[in-house]
Short mmCIF file of C-alpha atoms in Angstrom, two decimals:
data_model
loop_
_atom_site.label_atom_id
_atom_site.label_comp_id
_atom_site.label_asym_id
_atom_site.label_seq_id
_atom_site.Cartn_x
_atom_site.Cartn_y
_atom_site.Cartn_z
CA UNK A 230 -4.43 2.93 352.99
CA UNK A 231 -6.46 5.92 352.65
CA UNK A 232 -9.14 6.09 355.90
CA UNK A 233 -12.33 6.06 353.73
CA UNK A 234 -11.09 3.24 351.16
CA UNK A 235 -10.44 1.21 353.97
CA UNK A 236 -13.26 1.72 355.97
CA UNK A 237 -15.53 1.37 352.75
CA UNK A 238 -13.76 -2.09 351.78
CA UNK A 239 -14.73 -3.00 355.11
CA UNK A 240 -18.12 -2.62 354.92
CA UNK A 241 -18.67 -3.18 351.65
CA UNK A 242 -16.78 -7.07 351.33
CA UNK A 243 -18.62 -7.90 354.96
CA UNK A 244 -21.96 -6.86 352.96
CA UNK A 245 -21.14 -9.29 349.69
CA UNK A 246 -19.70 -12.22 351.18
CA UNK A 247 -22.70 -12.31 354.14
CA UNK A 248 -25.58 -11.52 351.24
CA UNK A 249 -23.87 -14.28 349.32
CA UNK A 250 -23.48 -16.91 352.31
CA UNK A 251 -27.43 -16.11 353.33
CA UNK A 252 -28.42 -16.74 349.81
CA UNK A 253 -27.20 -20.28 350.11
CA UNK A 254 -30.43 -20.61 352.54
CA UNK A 255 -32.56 -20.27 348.79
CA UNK A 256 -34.57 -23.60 348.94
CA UNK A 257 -33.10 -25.01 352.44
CA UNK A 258 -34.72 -23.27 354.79
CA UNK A 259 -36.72 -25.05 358.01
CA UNK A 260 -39.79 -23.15 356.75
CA UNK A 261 -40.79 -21.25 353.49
CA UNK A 262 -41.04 -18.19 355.48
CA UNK A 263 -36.96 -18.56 356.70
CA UNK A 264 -36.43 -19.28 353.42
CA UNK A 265 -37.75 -16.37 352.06
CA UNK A 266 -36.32 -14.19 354.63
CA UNK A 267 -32.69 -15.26 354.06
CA UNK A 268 -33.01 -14.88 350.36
CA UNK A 269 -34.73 -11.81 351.12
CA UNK A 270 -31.31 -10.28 353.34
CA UNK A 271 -29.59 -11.79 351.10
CA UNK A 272 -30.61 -9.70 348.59
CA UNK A 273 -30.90 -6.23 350.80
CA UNK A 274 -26.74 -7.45 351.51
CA UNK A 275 -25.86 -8.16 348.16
CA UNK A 276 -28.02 -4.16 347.40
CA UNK A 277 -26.11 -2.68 350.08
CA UNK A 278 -22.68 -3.92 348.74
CA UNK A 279 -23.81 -2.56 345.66
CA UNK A 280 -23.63 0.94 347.06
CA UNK A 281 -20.58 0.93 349.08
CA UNK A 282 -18.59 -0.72 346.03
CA UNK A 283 -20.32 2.26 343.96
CA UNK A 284 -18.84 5.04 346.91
CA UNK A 285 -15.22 3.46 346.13
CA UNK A 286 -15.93 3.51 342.60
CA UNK A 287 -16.61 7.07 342.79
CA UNK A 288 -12.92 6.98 344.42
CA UNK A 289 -11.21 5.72 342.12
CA UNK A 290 -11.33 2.08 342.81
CA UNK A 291 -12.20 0.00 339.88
CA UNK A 292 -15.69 -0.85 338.72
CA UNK A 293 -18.19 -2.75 341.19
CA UNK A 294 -17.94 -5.88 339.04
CA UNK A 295 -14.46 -5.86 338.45
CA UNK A 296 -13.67 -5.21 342.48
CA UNK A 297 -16.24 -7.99 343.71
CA UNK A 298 -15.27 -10.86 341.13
CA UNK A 299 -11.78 -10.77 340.38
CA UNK A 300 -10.08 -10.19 343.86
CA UNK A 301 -8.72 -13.38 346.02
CA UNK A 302 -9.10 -14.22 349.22
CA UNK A 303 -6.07 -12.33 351.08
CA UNK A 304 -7.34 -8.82 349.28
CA UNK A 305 -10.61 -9.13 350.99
CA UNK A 306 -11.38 -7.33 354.15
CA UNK A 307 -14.60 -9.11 355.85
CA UNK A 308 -14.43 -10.27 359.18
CA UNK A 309 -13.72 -13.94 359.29
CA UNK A 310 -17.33 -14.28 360.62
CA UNK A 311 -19.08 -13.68 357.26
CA UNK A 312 -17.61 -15.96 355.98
CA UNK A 313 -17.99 -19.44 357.69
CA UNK A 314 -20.39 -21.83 355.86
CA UNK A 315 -23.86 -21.73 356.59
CA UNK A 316 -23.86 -24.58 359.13
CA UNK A 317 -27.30 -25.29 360.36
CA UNK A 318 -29.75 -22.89 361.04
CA UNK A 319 -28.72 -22.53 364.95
CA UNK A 320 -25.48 -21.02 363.50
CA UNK A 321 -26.87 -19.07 360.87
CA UNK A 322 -29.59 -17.55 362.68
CA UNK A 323 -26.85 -16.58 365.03
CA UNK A 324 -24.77 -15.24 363.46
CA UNK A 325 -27.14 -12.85 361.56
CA UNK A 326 -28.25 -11.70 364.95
CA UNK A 327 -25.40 -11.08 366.14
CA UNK A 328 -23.74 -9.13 362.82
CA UNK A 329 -26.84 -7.63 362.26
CA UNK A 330 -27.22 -5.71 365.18
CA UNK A 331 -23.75 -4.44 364.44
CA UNK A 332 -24.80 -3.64 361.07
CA UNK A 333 -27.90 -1.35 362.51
CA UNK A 334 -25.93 0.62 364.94
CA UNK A 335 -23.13 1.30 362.77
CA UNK A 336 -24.67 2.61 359.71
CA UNK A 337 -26.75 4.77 362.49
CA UNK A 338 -23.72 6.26 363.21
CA UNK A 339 -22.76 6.24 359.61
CA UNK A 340 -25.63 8.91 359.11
CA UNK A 341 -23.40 11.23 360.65
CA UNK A 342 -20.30 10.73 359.15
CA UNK A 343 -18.13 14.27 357.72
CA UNK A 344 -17.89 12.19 354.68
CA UNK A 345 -21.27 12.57 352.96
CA UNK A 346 -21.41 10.43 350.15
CA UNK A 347 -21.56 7.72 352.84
CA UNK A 348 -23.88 9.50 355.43
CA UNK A 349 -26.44 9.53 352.21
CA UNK A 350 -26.10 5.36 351.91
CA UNK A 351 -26.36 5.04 355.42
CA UNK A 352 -29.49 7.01 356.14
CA UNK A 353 -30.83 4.49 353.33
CA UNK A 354 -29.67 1.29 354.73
CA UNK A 355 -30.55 1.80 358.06
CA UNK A 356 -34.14 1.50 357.40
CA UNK A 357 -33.93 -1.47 356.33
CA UNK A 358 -31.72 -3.05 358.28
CA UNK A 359 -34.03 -2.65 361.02
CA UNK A 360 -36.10 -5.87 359.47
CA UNK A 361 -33.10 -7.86 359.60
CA UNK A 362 -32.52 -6.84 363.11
CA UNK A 363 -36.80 -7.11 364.00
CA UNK A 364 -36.08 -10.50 362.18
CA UNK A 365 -33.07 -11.70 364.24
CA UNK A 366 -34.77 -10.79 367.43
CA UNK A 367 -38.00 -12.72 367.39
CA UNK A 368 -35.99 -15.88 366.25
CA UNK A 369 -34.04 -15.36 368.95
CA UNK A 370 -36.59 -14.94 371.31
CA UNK A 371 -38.68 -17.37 370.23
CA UNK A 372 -36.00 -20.43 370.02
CA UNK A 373 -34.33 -18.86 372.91
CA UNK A 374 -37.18 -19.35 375.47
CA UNK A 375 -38.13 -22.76 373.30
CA UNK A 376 -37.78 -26.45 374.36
CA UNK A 377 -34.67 -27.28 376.22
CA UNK A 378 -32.97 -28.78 373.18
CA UNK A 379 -33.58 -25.08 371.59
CA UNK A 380 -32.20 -23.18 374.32
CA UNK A 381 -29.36 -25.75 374.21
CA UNK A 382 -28.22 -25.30 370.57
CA UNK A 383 -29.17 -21.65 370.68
CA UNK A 384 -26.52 -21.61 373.26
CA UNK A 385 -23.76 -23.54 372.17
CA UNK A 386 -24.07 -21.49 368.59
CA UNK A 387 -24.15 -18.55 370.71
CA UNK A 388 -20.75 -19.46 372.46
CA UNK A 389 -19.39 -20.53 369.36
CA UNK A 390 -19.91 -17.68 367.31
CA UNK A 391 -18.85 -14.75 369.64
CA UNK A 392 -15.27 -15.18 369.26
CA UNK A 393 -15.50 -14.56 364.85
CA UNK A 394 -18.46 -11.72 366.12
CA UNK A 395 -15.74 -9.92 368.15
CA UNK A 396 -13.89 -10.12 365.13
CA UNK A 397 -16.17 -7.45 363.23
CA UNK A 398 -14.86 -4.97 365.60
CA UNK A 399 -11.30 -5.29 364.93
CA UNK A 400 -9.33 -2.33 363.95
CA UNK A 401 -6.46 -1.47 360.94
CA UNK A 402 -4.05 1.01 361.01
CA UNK A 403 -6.43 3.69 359.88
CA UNK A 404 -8.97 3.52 362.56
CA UNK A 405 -7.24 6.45 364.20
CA UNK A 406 -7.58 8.53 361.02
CA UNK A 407 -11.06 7.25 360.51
CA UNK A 408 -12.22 8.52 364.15
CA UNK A 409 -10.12 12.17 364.00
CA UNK A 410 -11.62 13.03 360.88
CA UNK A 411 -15.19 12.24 361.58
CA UNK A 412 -15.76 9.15 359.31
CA UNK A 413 -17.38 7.37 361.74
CA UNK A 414 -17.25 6.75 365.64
CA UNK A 415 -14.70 3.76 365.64
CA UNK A 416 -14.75 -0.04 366.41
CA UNK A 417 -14.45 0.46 370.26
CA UNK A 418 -17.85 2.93 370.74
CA UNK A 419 -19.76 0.31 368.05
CA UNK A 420 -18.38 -2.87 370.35
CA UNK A 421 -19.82 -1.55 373.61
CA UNK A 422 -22.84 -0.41 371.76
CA UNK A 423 -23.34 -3.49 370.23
CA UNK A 424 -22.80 -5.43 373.59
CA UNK A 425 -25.50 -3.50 375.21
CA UNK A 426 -27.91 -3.78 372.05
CA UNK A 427 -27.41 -7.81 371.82
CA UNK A 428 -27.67 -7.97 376.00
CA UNK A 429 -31.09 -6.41 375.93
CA UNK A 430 -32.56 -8.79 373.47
CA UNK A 431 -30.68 -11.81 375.45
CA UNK A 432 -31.82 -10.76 378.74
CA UNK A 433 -35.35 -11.87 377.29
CA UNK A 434 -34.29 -15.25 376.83
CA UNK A 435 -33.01 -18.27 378.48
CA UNK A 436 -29.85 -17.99 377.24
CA UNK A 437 -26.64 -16.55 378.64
CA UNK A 438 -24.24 -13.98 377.07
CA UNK A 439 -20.81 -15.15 378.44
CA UNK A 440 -18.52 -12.36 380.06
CA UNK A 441 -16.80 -10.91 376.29
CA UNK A 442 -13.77 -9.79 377.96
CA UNK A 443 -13.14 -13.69 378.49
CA UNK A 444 -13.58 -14.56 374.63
CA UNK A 445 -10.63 -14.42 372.65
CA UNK A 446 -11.78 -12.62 369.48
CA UNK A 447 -10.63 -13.93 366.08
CA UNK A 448 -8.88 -11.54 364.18
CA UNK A 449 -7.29 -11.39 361.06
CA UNK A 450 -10.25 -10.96 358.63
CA UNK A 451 -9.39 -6.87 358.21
CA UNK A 452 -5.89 -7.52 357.43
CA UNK A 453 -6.89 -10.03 354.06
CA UNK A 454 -6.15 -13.24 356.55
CA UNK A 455 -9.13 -15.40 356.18
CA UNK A 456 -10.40 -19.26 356.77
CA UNK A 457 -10.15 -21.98 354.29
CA UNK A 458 -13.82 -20.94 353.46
CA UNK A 459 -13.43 -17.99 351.63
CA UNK A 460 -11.59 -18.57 348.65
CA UNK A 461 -14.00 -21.27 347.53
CA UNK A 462 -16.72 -19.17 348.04
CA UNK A 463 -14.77 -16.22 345.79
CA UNK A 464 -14.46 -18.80 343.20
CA UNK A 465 -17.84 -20.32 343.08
CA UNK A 466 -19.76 -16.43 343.08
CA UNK A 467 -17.40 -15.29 340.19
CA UNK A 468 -17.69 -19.00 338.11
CA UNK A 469 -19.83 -17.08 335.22
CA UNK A 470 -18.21 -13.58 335.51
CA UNK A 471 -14.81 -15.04 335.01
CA UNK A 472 -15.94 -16.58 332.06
CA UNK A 473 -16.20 -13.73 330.26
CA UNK A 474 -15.29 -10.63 332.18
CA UNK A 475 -16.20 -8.04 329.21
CA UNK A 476 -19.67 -9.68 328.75
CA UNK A 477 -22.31 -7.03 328.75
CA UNK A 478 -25.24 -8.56 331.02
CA UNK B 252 -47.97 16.66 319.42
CA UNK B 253 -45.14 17.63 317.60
CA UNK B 254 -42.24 15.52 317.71
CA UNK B 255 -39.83 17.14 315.85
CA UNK B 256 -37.29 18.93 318.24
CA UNK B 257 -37.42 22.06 316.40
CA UNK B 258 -41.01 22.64 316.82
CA UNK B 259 -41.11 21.52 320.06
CA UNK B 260 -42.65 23.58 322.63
CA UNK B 261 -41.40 23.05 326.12
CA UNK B 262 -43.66 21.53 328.48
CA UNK B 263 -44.79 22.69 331.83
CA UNK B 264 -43.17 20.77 334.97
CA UNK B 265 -46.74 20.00 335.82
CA UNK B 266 -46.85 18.20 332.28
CA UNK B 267 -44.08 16.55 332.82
CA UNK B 268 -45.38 14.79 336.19
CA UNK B 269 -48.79 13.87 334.38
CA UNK B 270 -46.65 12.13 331.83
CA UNK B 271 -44.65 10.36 334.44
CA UNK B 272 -48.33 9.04 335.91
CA UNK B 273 -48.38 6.29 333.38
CA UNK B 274 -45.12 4.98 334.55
CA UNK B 275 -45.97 2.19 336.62
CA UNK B 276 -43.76 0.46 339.75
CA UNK B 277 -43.03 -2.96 337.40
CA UNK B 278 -44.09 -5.05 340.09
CA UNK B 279 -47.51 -3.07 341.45
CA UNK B 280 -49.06 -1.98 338.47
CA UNK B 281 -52.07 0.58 340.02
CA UNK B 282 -49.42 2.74 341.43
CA UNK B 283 -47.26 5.59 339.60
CA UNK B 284 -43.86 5.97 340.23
CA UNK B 285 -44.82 9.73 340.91
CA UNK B 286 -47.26 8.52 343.72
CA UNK B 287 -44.49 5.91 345.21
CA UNK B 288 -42.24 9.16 345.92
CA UNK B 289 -39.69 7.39 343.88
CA UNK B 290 -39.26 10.63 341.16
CA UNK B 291 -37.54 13.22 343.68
CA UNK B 292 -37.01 15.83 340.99
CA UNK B 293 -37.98 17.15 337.33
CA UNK B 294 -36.14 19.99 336.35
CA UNK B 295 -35.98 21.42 332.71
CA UNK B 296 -33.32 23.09 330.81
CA UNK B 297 -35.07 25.71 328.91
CA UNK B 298 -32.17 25.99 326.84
CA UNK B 299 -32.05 22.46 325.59
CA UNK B 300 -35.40 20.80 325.93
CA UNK B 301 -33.65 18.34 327.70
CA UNK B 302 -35.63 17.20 331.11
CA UNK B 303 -33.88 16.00 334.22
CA UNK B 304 -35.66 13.18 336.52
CA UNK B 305 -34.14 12.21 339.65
CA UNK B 306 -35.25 8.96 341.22
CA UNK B 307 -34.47 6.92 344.37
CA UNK B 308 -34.58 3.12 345.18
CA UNK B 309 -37.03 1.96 347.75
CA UNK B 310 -34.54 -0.27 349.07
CA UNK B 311 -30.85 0.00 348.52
CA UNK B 312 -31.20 -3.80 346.07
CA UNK B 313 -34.23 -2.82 344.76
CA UNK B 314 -33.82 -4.52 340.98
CA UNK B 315 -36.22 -2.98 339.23
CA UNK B 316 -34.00 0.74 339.40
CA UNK B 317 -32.79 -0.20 335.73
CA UNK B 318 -36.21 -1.08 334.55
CA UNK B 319 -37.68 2.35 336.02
CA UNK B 320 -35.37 4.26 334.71
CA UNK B 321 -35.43 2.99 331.13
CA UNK B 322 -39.36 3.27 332.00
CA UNK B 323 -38.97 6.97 332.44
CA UNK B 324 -36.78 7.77 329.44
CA UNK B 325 -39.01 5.92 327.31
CA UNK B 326 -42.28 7.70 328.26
CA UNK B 327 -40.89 11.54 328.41
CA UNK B 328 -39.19 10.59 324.21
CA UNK B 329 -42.44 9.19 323.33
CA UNK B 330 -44.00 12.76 324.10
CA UNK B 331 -41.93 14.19 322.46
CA UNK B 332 -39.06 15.30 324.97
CA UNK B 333 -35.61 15.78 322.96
CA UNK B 334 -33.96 14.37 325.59
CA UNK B 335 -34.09 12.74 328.94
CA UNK B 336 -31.15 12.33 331.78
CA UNK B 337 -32.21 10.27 334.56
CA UNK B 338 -30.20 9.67 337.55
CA UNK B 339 -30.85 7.67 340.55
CA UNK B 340 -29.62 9.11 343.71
CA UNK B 341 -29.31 8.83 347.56
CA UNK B 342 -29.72 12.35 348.00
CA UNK B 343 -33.42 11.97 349.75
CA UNK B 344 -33.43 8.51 351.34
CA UNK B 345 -36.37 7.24 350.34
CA UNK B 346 -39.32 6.81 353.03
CA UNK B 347 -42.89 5.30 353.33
CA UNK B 348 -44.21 8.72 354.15
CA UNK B 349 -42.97 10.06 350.75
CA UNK B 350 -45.97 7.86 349.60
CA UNK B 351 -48.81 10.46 348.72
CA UNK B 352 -52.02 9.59 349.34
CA UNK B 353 -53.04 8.46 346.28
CA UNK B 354 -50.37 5.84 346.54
CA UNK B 355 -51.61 4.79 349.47
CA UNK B 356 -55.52 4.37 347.45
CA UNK B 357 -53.54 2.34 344.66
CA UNK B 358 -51.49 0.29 347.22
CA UNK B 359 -55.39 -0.81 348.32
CA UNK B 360 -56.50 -1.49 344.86
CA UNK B 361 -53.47 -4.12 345.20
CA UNK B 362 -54.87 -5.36 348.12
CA UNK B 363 -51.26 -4.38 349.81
CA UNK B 364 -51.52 -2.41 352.87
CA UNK B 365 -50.23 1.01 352.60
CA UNK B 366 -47.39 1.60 355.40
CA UNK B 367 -48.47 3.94 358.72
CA UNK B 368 -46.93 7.83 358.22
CA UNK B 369 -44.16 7.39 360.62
CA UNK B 370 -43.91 11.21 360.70
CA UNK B 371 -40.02 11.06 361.54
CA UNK B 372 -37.12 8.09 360.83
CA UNK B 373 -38.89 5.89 364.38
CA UNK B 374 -36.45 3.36 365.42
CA UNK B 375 -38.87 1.18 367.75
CA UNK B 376 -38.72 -2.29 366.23
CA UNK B 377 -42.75 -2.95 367.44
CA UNK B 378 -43.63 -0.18 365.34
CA UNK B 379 -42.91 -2.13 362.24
CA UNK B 380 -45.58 -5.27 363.42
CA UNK B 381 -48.70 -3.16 362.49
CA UNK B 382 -50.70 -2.95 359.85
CA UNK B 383 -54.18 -2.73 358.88
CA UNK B 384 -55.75 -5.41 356.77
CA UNK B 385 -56.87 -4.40 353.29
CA UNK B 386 -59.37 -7.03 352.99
CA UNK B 387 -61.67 -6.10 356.20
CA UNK B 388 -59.98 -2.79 357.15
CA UNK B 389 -59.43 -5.16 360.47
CA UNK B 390 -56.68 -3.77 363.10
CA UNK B 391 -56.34 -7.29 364.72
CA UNK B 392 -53.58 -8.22 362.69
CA UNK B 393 -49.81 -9.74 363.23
CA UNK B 394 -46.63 -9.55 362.06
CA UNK B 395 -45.67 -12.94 360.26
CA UNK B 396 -42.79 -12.17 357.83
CA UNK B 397 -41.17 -9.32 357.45
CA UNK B 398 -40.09 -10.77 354.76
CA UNK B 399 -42.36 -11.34 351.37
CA UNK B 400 -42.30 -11.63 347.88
CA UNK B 401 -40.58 -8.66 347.11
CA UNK B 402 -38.04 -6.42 349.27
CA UNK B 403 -40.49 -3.70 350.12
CA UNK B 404 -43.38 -6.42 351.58
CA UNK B 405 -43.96 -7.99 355.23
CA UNK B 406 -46.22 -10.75 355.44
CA UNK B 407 -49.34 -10.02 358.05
CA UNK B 408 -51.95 -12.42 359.66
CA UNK B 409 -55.74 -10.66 360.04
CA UNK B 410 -57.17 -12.42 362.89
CA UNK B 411 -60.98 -10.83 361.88
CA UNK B 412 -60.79 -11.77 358.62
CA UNK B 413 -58.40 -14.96 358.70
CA UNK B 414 -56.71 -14.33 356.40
CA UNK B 415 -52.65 -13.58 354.87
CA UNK B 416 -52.27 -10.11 353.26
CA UNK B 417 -49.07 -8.54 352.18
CA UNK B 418 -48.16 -4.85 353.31
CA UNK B 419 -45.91 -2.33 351.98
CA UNK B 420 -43.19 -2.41 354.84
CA UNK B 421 -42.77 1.18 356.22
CA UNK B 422 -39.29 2.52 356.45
#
């Protein structure tokens, strides 16, 4: 596949399927502010998807709609991660920590990338995905330094979710293109970035960040192979658009 | 005004932007859209009549983009413009600073508190937890949300004044 198509369906499907899992939080959450933050990302995700589908648009790739509502599972390219069910807010607060401090320091490094029309979305979304990130840390700081049956779930979500978080950083056949011609940095420099970036807010916690070269990460995800999850997911966000594809809205 | 294209005589740029004053952000009605930074660029095709307006989301999911935009189009044809092309762009990532300062006076009139001038893109997280309170002009204030009712507002506690107030989040 063509380095920027694939690095764009990358980014874009993680954005979609994480702003639609966060937006299952609408109503449930512990407290009306997590509530409202959740919807809130949920939002910003389903936003930023809107952009990065637009780039591939621009490409040549079909309409935003079209590309988010009619595909099935195996031609989607999220990391497995995004995709899990909400689970309880241990996991889900988790797992947006941990994504979204991926999320902040690659489209940083997006704002440099040769390929322009994406530098220009990434300057934008990296504003604002420093409140998801200013978000993720004081939840984790504040549960993480909590009563011991905090710091013990914290924990145990922790451990459970960094083998599907290692699997953001796994690479396709065009990462070799994608870091020669300048498109962005590649998964390797983001990983050990990342790693430092999640250690630092960690460190101010009770909780532990396990050795990652001893996690086996879960791959797949990139290459269209996904968890049960997904494709009833797929088919519950595109239940009205399928309908009636050609309806004007 | 004549509104009949043939007799129409072009307006000034600075015409143009007084116009655009009565467009409103849809969800904080005291401020312009002009005053928000949201309109980038006017230009006018002498040749045509036809005016060019450039805007750019807040934030990247922002859903009142269609609404501004048909906003725009409507006002300029109502003055008698013979035609309008708006497009939003990424060009300029939008920022807090490109708030002028007459924003920031309307943003009060809301009762939202206008964002700090961050000067340059700052990436230190704690920068984001202040604010100044727009009931008591209080500086003893905290971060509670930095997530509110819409995508561009955080959620503050004044500790003077005791009470919630929303802010305009700076980015």
């Amino acid at each position: 596949m063509d380095p920027k198509l694939d690095l764009l369906y990358r980014l874009a499907d993680d954005q979609l399927i994480l702003g639609h899992r966060n937006s299952e939080w609408n109503g449930l959450g512990p407290i009306l502010e997590e509530d409202i933050a959740f919807s809130s990302m949920a939002q910003d995700k389903l936003g930023h998807s809107l952009q990065l589908y637009g780039l591939l648009h621009q490409l040549g790739e079909a309409e935003p709609d079209t590309v988010a509502f009619t595909r099935n599972a195996p031609q989607f390219h999220c990391c497995q991660l995004v995709e899990l069910p909400i689970g309880g807010y241990d996991f889900s607060l988790t797992r947006h920590f941990l994504f979204d401090h991926a999320e902040l320091l690659r489209f940083e490094a997006l704002a440099g990338s040769s390929y322009e029309p994406l530098a220009q979305v990434a300057r934008k979304l990296r504003g604002e995905l420093k409140y998801h990130v200013l978000h993720a840390n004081t939840w984790m700081k504040r549960l993480g330094t909590a009563t011991e049956e905090a710091i013990e779930r914290m924990q145990r979500a922790l451990n459970e979710t960094l083998p599907y978080a290692l699997g953001i950083f796994e690479k396709t056949g065009a990462e070799a293109d994608i870091i020669s011609s300048g498109l962005f940095i590649g998964e390797d420099e983001l990983k050990s970035r990342w790693q430092e970036s999640i250690a630092r807010v960690l460190s101010q916690t009770a909780l532990e960040l396990p050795e990652l070269q001893t996690i086996t990460p879960v791959l797949g995800g990139r290459q269209g192979q996904h968890t049960p999850h997904l494709q009833p997911l797929l088919d519950e966000m595109a239940e009205v658009f399928r309908l009636d594809p050609t309806a004007d809205w | 005004m004549q509104n009949e294209a043939n007799s129409f005589q072009l307006p000034a740029k600075s015409q143009i932007l007084e116009w655009l004053q009565a467009v409103k952000d849809p969800e904080i009605p005291t401020i312009s859209l002009v005053d928000l930074g949201v309109i980038r660029a006017v230009e006018l095709d002498e040749a045509t009549g036809k005016v060019y307006v450039q805007l750019t989301p807040t934030f990247a999911g922002c859903p009142a983009m269609d609404y501004m935009k048909r906003d725009v189009e409507r006002t300029l044809l109502s003055h008698g413009v013979p035609a309008v092309e708006v497009e939003i762009s990424l060009r300029e990532a939008w920022s807090s600073d490109m708030l002028t300062d007459a924003g920031r006076e309307a943003l009060r009139q809301h009762k939202l508190s206008p964002p700090p001038v961050l000067g340059n893109q700052v990436l230190d997280l704690d920068f984001l937890e202040y604010a100044e309170c727009p009931n008591c002009q209080g500086h003893n204030t905290e971060l509670r949300t930095p997530f509110g009712a819409t995508l561009c507002r955080a959620v503050h506690y004044c500790h003077d004044c005791r009470q919630l107030f929303e802010q305009f989040k700076p980015i």
